[in-house]
Coordinates of C-alpha atoms and ligand atoms in Angstrom, one line a residue:
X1 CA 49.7 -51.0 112.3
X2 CA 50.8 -52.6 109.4
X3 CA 47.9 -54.8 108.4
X4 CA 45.4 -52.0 108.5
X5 CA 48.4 -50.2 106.5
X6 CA 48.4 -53.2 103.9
X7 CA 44.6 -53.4 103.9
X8 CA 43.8 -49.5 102.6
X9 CA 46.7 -50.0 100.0
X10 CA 45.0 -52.9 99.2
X11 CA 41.5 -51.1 98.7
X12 CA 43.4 -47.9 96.9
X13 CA 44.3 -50.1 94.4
X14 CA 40.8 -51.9 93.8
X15 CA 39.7 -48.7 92.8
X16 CA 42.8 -47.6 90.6
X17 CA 42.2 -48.4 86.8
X18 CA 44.6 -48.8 83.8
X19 CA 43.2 -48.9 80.2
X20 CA 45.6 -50.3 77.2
X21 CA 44.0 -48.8 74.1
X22 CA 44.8 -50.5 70.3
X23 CA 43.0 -49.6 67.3
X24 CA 41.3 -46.6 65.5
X25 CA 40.2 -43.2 66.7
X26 CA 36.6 -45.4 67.4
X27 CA 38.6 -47.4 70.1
X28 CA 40.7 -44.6 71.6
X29 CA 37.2 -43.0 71.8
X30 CA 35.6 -45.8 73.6
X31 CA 38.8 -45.8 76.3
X32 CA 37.6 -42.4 77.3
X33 CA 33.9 -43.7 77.8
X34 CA 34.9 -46.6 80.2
X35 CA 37.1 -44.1 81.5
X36 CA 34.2 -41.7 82.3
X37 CA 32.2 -44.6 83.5
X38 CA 35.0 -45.8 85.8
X39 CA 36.1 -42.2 87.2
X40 CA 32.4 -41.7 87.6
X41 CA 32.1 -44.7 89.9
X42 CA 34.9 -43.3 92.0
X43 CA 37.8 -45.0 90.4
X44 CA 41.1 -43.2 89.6
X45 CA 44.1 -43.7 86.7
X46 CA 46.9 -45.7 88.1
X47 CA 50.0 -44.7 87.7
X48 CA 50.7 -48.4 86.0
X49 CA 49.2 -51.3 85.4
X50 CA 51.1 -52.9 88.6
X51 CA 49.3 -50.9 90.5
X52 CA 45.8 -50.8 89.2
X53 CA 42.6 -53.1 90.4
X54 CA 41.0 -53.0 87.4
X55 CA 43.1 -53.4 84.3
X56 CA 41.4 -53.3 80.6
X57 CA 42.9 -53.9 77.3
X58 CA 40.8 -52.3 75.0
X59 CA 41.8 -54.5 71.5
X60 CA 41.6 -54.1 67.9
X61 CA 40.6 -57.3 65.4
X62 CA 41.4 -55.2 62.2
X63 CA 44.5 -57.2 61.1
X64 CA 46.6 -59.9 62.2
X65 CA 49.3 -57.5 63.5
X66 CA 47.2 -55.3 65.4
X67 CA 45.2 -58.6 67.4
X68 CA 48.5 -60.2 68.1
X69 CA 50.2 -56.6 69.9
X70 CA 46.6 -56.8 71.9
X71 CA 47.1 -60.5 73.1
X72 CA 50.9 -59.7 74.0
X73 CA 49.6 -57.0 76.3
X74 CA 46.9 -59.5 77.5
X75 CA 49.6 -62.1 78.1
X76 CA 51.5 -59.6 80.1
X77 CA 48.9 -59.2 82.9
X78 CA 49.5 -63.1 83.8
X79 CA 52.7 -62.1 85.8
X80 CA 50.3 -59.4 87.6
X81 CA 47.4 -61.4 88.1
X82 CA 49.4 -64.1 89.5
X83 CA 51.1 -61.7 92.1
X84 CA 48.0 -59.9 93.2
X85 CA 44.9 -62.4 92.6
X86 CA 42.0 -59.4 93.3
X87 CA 43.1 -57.8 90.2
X88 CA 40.6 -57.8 87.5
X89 CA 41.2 -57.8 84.0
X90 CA 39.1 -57.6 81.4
X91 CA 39.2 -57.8 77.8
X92 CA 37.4 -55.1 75.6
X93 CA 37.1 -54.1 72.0
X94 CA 36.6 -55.7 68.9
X95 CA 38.6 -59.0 70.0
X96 CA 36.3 -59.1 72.7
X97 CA 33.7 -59.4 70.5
X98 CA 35.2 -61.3 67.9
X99 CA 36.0 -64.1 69.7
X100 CA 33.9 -64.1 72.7
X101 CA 33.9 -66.4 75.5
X102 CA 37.0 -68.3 73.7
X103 CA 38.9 -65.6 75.4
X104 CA 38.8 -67.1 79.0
X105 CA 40.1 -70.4 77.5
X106 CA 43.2 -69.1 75.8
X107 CA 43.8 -67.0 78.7
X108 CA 42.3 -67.7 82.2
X109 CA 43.0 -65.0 84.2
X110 CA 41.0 -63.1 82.2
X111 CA 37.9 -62.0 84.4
X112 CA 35.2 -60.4 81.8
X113 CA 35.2 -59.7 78.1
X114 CA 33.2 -56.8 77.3
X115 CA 31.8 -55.9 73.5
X116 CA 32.2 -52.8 71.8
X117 CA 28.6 -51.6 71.5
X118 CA 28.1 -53.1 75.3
X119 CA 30.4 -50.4 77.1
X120 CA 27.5 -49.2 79.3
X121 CA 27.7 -53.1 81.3
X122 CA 31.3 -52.1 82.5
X123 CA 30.2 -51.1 86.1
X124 CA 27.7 -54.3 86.1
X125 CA 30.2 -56.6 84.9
X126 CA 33.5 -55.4 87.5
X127 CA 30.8 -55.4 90.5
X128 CA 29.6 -59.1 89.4
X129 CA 33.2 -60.1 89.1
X130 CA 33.9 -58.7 92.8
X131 CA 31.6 -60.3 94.5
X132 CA 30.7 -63.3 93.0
X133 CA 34.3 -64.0 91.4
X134 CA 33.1 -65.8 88.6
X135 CA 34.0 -65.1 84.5
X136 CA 31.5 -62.8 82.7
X137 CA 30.9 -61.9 79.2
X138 CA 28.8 -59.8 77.7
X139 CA 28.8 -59.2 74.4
X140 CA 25.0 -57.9 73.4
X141 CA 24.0 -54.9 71.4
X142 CA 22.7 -52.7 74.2
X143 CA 22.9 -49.3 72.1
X144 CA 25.2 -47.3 73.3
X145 CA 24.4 -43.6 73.5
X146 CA 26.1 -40.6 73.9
X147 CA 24.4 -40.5 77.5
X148 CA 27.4 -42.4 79.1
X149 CA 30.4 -39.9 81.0
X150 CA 33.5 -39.6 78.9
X151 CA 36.5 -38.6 80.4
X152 CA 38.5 -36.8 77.4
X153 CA 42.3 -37.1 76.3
X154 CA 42.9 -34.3 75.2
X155 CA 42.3 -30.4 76.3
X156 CA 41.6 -28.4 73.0
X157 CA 40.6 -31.1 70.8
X158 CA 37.3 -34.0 71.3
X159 CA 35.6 -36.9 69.2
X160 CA 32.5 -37.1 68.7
X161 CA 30.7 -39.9 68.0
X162 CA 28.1 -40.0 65.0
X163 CA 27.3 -43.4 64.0
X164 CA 28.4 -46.7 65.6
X165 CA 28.6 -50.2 63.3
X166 CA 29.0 -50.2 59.5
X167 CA 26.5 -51.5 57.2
X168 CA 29.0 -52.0 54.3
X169 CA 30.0 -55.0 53.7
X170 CA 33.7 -54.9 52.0
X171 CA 34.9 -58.4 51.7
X172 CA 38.3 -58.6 53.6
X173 CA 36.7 -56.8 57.0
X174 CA 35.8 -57.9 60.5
X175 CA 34.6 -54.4 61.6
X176 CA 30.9 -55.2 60.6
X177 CA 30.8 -58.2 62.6
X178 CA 32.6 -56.6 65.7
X179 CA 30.6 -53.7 65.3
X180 CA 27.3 -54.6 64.4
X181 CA 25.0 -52.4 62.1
X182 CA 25.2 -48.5 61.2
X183 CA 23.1 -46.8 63.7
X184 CA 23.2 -43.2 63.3
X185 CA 23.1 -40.8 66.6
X186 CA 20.1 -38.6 66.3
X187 CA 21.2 -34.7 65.6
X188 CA 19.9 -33.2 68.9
X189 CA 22.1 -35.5 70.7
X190 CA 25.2 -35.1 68.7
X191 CA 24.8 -30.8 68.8
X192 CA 24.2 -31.2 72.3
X193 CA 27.2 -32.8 72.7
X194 CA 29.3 -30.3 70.7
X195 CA 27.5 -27.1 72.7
X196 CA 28.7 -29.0 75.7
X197 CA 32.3 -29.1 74.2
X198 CA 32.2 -25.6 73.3
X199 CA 31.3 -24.6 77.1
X200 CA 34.1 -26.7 78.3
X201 CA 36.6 -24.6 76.0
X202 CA 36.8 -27.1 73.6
X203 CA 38.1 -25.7 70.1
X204 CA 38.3 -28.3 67.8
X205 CA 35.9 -31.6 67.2
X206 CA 36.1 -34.7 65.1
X207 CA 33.2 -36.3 63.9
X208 CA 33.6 -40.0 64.2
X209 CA 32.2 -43.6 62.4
X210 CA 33.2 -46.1 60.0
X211 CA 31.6 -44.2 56.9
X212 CA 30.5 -41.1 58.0
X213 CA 30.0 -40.3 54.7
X214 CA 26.2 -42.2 55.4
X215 CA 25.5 -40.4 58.7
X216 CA 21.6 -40.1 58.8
X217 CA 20.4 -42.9 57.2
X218 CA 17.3 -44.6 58.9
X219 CA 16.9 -41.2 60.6
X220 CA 13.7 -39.0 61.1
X221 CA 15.0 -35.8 60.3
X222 CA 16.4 -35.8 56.9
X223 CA 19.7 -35.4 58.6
X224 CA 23.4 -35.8 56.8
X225 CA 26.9 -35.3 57.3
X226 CA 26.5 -32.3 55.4
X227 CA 23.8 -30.7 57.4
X228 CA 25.3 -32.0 61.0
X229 CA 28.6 -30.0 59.7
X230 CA 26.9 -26.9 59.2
X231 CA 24.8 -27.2 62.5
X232 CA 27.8 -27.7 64.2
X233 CA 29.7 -24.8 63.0
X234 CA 27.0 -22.5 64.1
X235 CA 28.2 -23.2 67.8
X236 CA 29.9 -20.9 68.9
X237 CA 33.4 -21.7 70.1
X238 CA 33.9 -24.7 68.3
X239 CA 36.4 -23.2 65.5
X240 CA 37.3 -26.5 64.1
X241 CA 35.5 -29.5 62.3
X242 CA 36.7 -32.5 60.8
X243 CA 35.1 -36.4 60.5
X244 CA 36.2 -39.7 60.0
X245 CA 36.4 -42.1 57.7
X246 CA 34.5 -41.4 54.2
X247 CA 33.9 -44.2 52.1
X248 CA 34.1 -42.7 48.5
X249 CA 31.2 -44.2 47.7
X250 CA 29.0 -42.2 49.3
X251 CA 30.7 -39.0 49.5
X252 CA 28.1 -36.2 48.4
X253 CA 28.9 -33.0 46.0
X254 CA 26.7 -31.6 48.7
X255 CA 29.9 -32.6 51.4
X256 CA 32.3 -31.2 49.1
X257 CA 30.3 -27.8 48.7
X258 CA 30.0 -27.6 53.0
X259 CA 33.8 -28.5 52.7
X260 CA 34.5 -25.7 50.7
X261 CA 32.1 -22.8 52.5
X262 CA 32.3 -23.4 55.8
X263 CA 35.3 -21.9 57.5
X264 CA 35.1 -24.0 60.3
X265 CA 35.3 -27.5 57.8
X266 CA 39.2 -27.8 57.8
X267 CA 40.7 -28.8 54.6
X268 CA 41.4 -32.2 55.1
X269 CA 39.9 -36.0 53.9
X270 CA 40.7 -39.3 55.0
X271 CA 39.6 -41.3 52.1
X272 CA 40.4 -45.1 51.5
X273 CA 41.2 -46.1 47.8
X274 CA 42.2 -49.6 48.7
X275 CA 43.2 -50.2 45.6
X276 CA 43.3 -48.6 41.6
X277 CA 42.1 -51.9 39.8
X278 CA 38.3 -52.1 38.9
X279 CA 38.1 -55.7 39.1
X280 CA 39.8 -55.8 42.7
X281 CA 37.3 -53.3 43.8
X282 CA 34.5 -54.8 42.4
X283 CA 35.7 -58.0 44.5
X284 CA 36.4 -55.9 47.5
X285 CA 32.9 -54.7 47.0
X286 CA 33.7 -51.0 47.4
X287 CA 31.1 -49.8 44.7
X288 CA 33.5 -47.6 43.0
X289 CA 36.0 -47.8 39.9
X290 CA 39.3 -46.2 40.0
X291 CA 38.1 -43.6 37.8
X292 CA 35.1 -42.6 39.7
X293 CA 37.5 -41.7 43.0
X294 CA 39.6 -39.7 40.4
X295 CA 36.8 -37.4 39.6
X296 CA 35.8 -37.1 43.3
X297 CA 39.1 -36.1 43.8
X298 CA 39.3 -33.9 40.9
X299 CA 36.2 -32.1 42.4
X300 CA 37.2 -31.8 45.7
X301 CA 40.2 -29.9 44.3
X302 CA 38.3 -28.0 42.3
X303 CA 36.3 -26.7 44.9
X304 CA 39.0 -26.8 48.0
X305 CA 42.6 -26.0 45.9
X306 CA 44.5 -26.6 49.3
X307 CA 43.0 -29.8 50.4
X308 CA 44.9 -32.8 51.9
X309 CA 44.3 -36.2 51.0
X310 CA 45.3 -39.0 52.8
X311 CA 44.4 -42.5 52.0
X312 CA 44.5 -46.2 52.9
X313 CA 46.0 -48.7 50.0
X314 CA 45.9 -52.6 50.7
X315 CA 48.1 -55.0 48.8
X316 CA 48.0 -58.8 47.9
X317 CA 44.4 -59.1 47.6
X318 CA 43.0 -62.2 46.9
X319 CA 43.5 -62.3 43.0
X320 CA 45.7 -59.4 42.4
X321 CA 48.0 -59.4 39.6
X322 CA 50.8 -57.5 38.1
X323 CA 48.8 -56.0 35.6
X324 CA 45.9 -55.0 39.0
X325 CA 48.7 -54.1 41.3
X326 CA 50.4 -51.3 38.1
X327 CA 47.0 -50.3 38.1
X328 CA 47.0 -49.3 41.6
X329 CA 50.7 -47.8 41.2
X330 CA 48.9 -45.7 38.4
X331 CA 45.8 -44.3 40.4
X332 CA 47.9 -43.7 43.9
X333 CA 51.2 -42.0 41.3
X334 CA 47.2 -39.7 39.8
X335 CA 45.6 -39.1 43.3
X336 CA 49.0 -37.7 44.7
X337 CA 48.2 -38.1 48.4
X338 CA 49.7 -36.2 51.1
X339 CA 50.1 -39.4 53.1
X340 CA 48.8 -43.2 52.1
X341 CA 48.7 -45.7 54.9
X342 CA 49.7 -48.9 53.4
X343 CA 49.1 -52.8 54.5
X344 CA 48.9 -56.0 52.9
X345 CA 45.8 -57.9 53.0
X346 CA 45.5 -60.6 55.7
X347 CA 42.7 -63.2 55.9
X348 CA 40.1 -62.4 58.6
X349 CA 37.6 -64.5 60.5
X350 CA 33.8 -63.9 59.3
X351 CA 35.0 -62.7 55.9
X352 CA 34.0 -62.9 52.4
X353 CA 37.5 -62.8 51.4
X354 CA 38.8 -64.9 53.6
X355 CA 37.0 -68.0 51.6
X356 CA 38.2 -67.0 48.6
X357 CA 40.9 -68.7 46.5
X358 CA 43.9 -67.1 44.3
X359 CA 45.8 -66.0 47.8
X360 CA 48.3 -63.9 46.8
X361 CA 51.6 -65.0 48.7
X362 CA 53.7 -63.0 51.0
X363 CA 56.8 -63.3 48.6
X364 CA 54.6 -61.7 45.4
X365 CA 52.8 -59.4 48.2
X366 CA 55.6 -58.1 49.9
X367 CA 57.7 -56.6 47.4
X368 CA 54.4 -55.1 46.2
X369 CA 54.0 -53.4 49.5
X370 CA 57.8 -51.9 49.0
X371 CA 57.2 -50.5 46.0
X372 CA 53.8 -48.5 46.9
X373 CA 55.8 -47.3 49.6
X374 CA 58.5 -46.1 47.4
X375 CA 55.9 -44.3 45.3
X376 CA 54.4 -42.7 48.2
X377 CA 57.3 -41.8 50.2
X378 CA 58.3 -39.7 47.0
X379 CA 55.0 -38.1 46.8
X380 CA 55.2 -37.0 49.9
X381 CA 58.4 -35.9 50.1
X382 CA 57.1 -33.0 47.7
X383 CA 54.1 -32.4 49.5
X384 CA 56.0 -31.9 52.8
X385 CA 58.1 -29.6 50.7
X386 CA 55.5 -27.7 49.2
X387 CA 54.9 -26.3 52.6
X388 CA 58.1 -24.2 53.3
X389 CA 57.2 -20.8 53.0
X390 CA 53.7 -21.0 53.9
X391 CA 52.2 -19.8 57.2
X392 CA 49.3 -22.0 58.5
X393 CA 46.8 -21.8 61.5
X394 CA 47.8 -24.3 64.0
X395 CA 45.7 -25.6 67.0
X396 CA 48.6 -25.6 69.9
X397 CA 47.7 -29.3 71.5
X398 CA 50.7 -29.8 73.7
X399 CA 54.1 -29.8 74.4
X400 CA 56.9 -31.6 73.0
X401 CA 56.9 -34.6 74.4
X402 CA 60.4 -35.9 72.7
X403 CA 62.3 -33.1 71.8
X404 CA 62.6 -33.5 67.8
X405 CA 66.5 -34.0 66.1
X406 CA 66.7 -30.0 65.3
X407 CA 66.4 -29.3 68.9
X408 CA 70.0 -28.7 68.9
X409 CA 69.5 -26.6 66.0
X410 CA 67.1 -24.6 68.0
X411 CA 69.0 -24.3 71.1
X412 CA 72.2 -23.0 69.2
X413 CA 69.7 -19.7 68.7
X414 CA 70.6 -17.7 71.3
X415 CA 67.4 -16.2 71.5
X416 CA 65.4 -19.0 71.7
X417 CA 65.4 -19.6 75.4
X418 CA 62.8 -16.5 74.8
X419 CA 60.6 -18.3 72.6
X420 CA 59.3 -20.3 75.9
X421 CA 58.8 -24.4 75.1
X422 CA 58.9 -26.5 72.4
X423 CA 55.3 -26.6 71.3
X424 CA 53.2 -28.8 69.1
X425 CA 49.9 -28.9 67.3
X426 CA 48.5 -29.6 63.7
X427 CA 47.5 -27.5 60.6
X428 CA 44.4 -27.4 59.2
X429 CA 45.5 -30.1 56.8
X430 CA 46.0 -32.5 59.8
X431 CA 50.1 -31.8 59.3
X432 CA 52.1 -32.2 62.6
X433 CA 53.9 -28.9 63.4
X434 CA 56.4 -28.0 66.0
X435 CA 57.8 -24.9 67.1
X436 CA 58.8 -22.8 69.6
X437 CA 56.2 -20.4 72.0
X438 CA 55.1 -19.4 75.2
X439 CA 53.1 -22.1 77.5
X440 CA 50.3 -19.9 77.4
X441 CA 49.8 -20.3 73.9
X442 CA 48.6 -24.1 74.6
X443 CA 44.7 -24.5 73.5
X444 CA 45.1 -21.0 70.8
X445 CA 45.1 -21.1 67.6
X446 CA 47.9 -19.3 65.8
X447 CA 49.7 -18.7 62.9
X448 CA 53.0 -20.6 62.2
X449 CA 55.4 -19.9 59.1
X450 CA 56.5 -23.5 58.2
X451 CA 60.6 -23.3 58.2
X452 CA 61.6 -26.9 58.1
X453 CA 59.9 -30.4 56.5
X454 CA 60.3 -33.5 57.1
X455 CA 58.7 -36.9 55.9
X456 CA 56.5 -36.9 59.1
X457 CA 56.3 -33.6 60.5
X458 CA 56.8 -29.9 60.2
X459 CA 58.9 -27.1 61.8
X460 CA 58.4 -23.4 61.9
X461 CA 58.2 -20.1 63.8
X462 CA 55.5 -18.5 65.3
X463 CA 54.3 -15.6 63.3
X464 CA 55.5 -12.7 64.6
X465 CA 52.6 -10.8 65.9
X466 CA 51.9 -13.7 68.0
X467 CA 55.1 -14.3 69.8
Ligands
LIG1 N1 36.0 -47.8 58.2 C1 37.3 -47.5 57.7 C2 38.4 -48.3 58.4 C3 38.6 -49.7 58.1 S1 39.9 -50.4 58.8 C4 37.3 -47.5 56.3 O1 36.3 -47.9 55.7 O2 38.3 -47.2 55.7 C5 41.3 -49.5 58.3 C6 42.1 -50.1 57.1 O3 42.6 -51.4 57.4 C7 41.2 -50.2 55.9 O4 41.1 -49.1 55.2 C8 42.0 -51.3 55.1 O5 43.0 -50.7 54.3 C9 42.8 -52.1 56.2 N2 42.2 -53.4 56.3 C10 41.0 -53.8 56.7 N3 40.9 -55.1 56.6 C11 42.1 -55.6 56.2 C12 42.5 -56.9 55.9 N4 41.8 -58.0 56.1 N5 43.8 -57.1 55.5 C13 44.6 -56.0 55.4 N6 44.2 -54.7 55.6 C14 42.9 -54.5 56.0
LIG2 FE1 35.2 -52.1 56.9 FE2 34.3 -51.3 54.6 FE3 32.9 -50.7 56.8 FE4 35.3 -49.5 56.4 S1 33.4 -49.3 55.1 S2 34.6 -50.5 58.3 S3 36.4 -51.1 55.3 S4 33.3 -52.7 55.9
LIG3 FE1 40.3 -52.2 65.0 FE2 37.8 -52.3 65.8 FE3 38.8 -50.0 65.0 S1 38.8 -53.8 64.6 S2 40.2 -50.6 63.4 S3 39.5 -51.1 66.7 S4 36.7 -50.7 64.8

C-alpha cells in the first residue's frame, strides 16, 4: 500500500544522519564522536544530506573564510528543510558556540545548536527536538570524556584526544572562548584508549589538543606529553605516534629527547611561528622571540637530523611593518620548513586583537601574503626534491581516490597492471606518497623508494622485497 510504503521511508530516514565537518583535526575528531553517539542510538550514514533525518554541520569560527564556507553549508539545508519539514538540523562546533542562540535568528530552520565541549547532549537534544518541536541550545561545559562511542574514519590510523580547551591566550584567537579552558585527560584513560586501538588493529595514533605541548598540567600524576609518548609506545601494536599542535613555548628538551629515542615518535612537528618579529610576538602574546624558536629548531635538528617541520605564518597583523614583516621573511627563509600554512590575519569576535588599532589593510597585507608564499613555495620545492632517491616507511591508508596526473605515465608500463592499485599513505615525515601495490597491502607498513616529487605529494615504487 503506498502510504504504509511512504510512512517507513519516512521513518528510514529519521534515523539516517549526515554530518558536514569544517575545521581542524579537533573538529574532524568531534564528527566521529557524534557519529558514535548517533550510530550508537541506532542511526545510520545517509547516503546524502537529502536523505538524512538528522543533518549536522559541525563548523569552525577560526577565520572569516572558514565561518562563512560553514554558513553556506548551513544556508544550503533551507531548500531541504523546506521540502521535508521533520528534518532536523543542527548546528555544531565552534560557531555554535561562538554565537549561540543568535544562530536560530539568522537562520530559522535551524532546530538545535550544540557546543563543542557539550557533544555528550546530542541524543538529549534530537529527542527534545522530536517530540516537543521546539529550538534548543545547549552550549554548557559538561566535560566531555573519552567515555563517549566514536565511530573512526579511518582503518589504520585514529586521534586521540589529550586535552580539550586552550589556556593560552594569543590575542588574534577565538579558540579559547569556543573552547573553554585546557583540561587535560587523565593518563589511564588516554592508554586505555590506545590499548583499545591497538586491539582493533589500529597502527598509527595522533595525539590531539590545541597545545599539547602542556598536556598534564593540573594533573595528579606528574604526567606530560613526554611521558604519555613513551607509555604509549610501550603498547603493543601501535607502531606509530605523532601529536598536535605544539606551541613553541612550551616545547620541552625532555620532548625533543623522546622524539629522538623512541622509534615509534615519527619524525615530524607541527609548530606555529606566526611570525619572525619580536615585537609582533610579544603583541600576539606567544611568549617567544624569533630567536628562541630558532634554537628549538636548531636542537630538534640536532637531535632528529631527518625531521620535518611544518609551520603556520599569519600576515597583516595589527601593527606590522615592512621592517616586522622582512623580519618574518628572514626567520621563515632560517627555519626552512618543509611546508608553512599561510593566512592573513582577520579580526575575530572576543579578541584582544580585534580592539586594537594600526589595522594593517588588505592592499599592504596581501601582497605580503604573496611574497611568504613565494619564499615558501621555493623552500619546498627543495625539500620535496631532497627526497628522490630515498626509500621511506609508508603507512598504506587507502586507495587513490583521484588518480594523480602521472597515471598515464604509469599505465604506459606494461607491467604495471601487476603492481595491483594505485595506493596511498604517508611517510614518517607526514609526506603524502602514492604508488602502485597489491590491495592487500592496505593497513602495512612498507618501504617505498621515492621516484617522483611534486609541490604536494610524492611518487615511488614499492621496494622490492615487498611487492
Ligand atoms: N592551537 C593551534 C591552532 C590555532 S588555529 C595553534 O596554536 O597553532 C590555526 C591557525 O590559524 C593559527 O596557527 C593561526 O596561524 C591562524 N589564525 C588563528 N587566528 C587567526 C586570525 N584571527 N586571523 C588569521 N589567522 C588566524
Ligand atoms: Fe589559539 Fe594560541 Fe591557543 Fe593556539 S595556542 S589555540 S593560537 S590561543
Ligand atoms: Fe576552527 Fe574550532 Fe578548530 S575554531 S580551528 S574548528 S578549534
Amino acid at each position: 500500500m503506498p502510504s504504509s510504503k511512504k510512512s517507513t521511508s519516512s521513518e528510514e530516514r529519521r534515523k539516517r544522519y549526515r554530518i558536514l565537518t569544517f575545521g581542524c583535526q579537533m573538529n574532524a575528531h568531534d564528527t566521529e564522536r557524534m557519529s558514535g553517539l548517533l550510530e550508537a542510538e541506532g542511526y545510520s550514514l545517509a547516503t546524502s544530506p537529502e536523505e538524512a533525518g538528522v543533518i549536522l554541520v559541525n563548523t569552525c569560527a577560526v577565520r572569516p573564510k572558514a565561518e562563512s564556507k560553514a554558513y553556506s553549508a548551513i544556508g544550503r539545508l533551507r531548500k531541504l528543510k523546506n521540502e521535508h519539514p521533520p528534518t532536523i538540523i543542527g548546528v555544531c562546533g565552534c560557531i555554535a558556540q561562538s554565537e549561540g542562540e543568535k544562530i536560530f535568528a539568522r537562520m530559522p530552520y535551524v532546530d538545535f545548536v550544540l557546543g563543542p565541549r557539550s557533544l555528550g547532549e546530542l541524543r538529549r537534544l534530537i529527542r527534545q527536538v522530536e517530540r516537543q518541536r521546539v529550538r534548543a541550545a545547549c552550549l554548557d561545559d559538561t566535560s566531555i570524556s573519552g567515555k563517549l562511542p566514536i565511530k573512526r574514519a579511518h582503518p589504520y590510523r585514529a586521534w586521540v584526544t589529550i586535552m580539550e580547551g586552550c589556556d593560552n591566550c594569543c590575542t588574534y584567537c577565538i579558540v579559547p572562548y569556543v573552547r573553554g579552558r585546557e583540561d587535560s585527560r587523565p593518563l589511564s584513560d588516554i592508554l586505555g584508549e590506545v590499548c583499545g586501538l591497538a586491539r582493533e588493529g589500529y597502527k598509527e595514533v595522533t595525539f590531539l589538543g590545541q597545545n599539547v605541548n602542556s598536556y598534564g598540567r593540573g594533573l595528579a600524576d606528574r604526567a606530560n606529553l613526554a611521558r604519555l609518548l613513551e607509555l604509549a609506545a610501550e603498547v603493543p601494536g601501535i607502531e606509530r605516534l605523532r601529536f598536535v599542535t605544539s606551541h613553541p613555548k612550551d616545547l620541552s628538551y625532555e620532548l625533543m629527547q623522546v622524539m629522538a629515542n623512541i622509534p615509534q615518535v615519527c619524525e615530524h612537528l607541527h609548530l606555529p611561528l606566526q611570525s619572525g618579529s619580536d615585537k609582533v610576538l610579544r603583541a600576539m602574546n606567544r611568549k617567544y622571540a624569533g630567536a628562541d624558536y630558532l634554537e628549538k629548531l636548531r636542537l630538534l635538528r640536532e637531535l632528529i637530523p631527518e625531521i620535518s617541520i611544518t609551520t603556520d605564518v599569519m600576515v597583516g597583523f595589527p601593527g606590522e611593518t615592512e621592517e616586522d614583516f622582512a623580519q618574518t621573511l628572514e626567520v621563515v627563509e632560517a627555519a626552512q620548513f618543509d611546508t608553512l600554512f599561510s593566512f592573513i590575519y582577520s579580526d575575530r569576535p572576543h579578541t584582544v586583537s580585534a580592539g586594537m588599532g594600526n589595522k594593517i589593510p588588505r592592499e599592504i597585507a596581501q601582497p605580503r601574503f604573496m611574497r611568504l608564499l613565494e619564499l615558501q613555495d621555493r623552500i619546498t620545492k627543495e625539500h620535496q626534491a631532497r627526497q628522490l632517491g630515498k626509500t621511506e616507511q609508508v603507512l598504506v591508508e587507502g586507495k587513490n581516490q583521484r588518480l594523480p596526473e602521472y597515471q598515464d605515465h604509469i599505465s604506459d608500463d606494461p607491467g604495471s597492471h601487476d603492481h595491483g592499485v594505485q595506493l596511498t599513505g604517508r611517510t614518517r615525515g607526514n609526506r603524502l606518497v602514492h604508488f602502485s601495490g597489491l590491495e592487500g597491502l592496505l593497513g602495512k607498513l612498507v618501504w617505498v623508494k621515492i621516484t617522483r616529487a611534486s609541490q604536494h605529494c610524492l611518487m615511488g615504487e614499492l621496494h622490492p622485497s615487498q611487492k
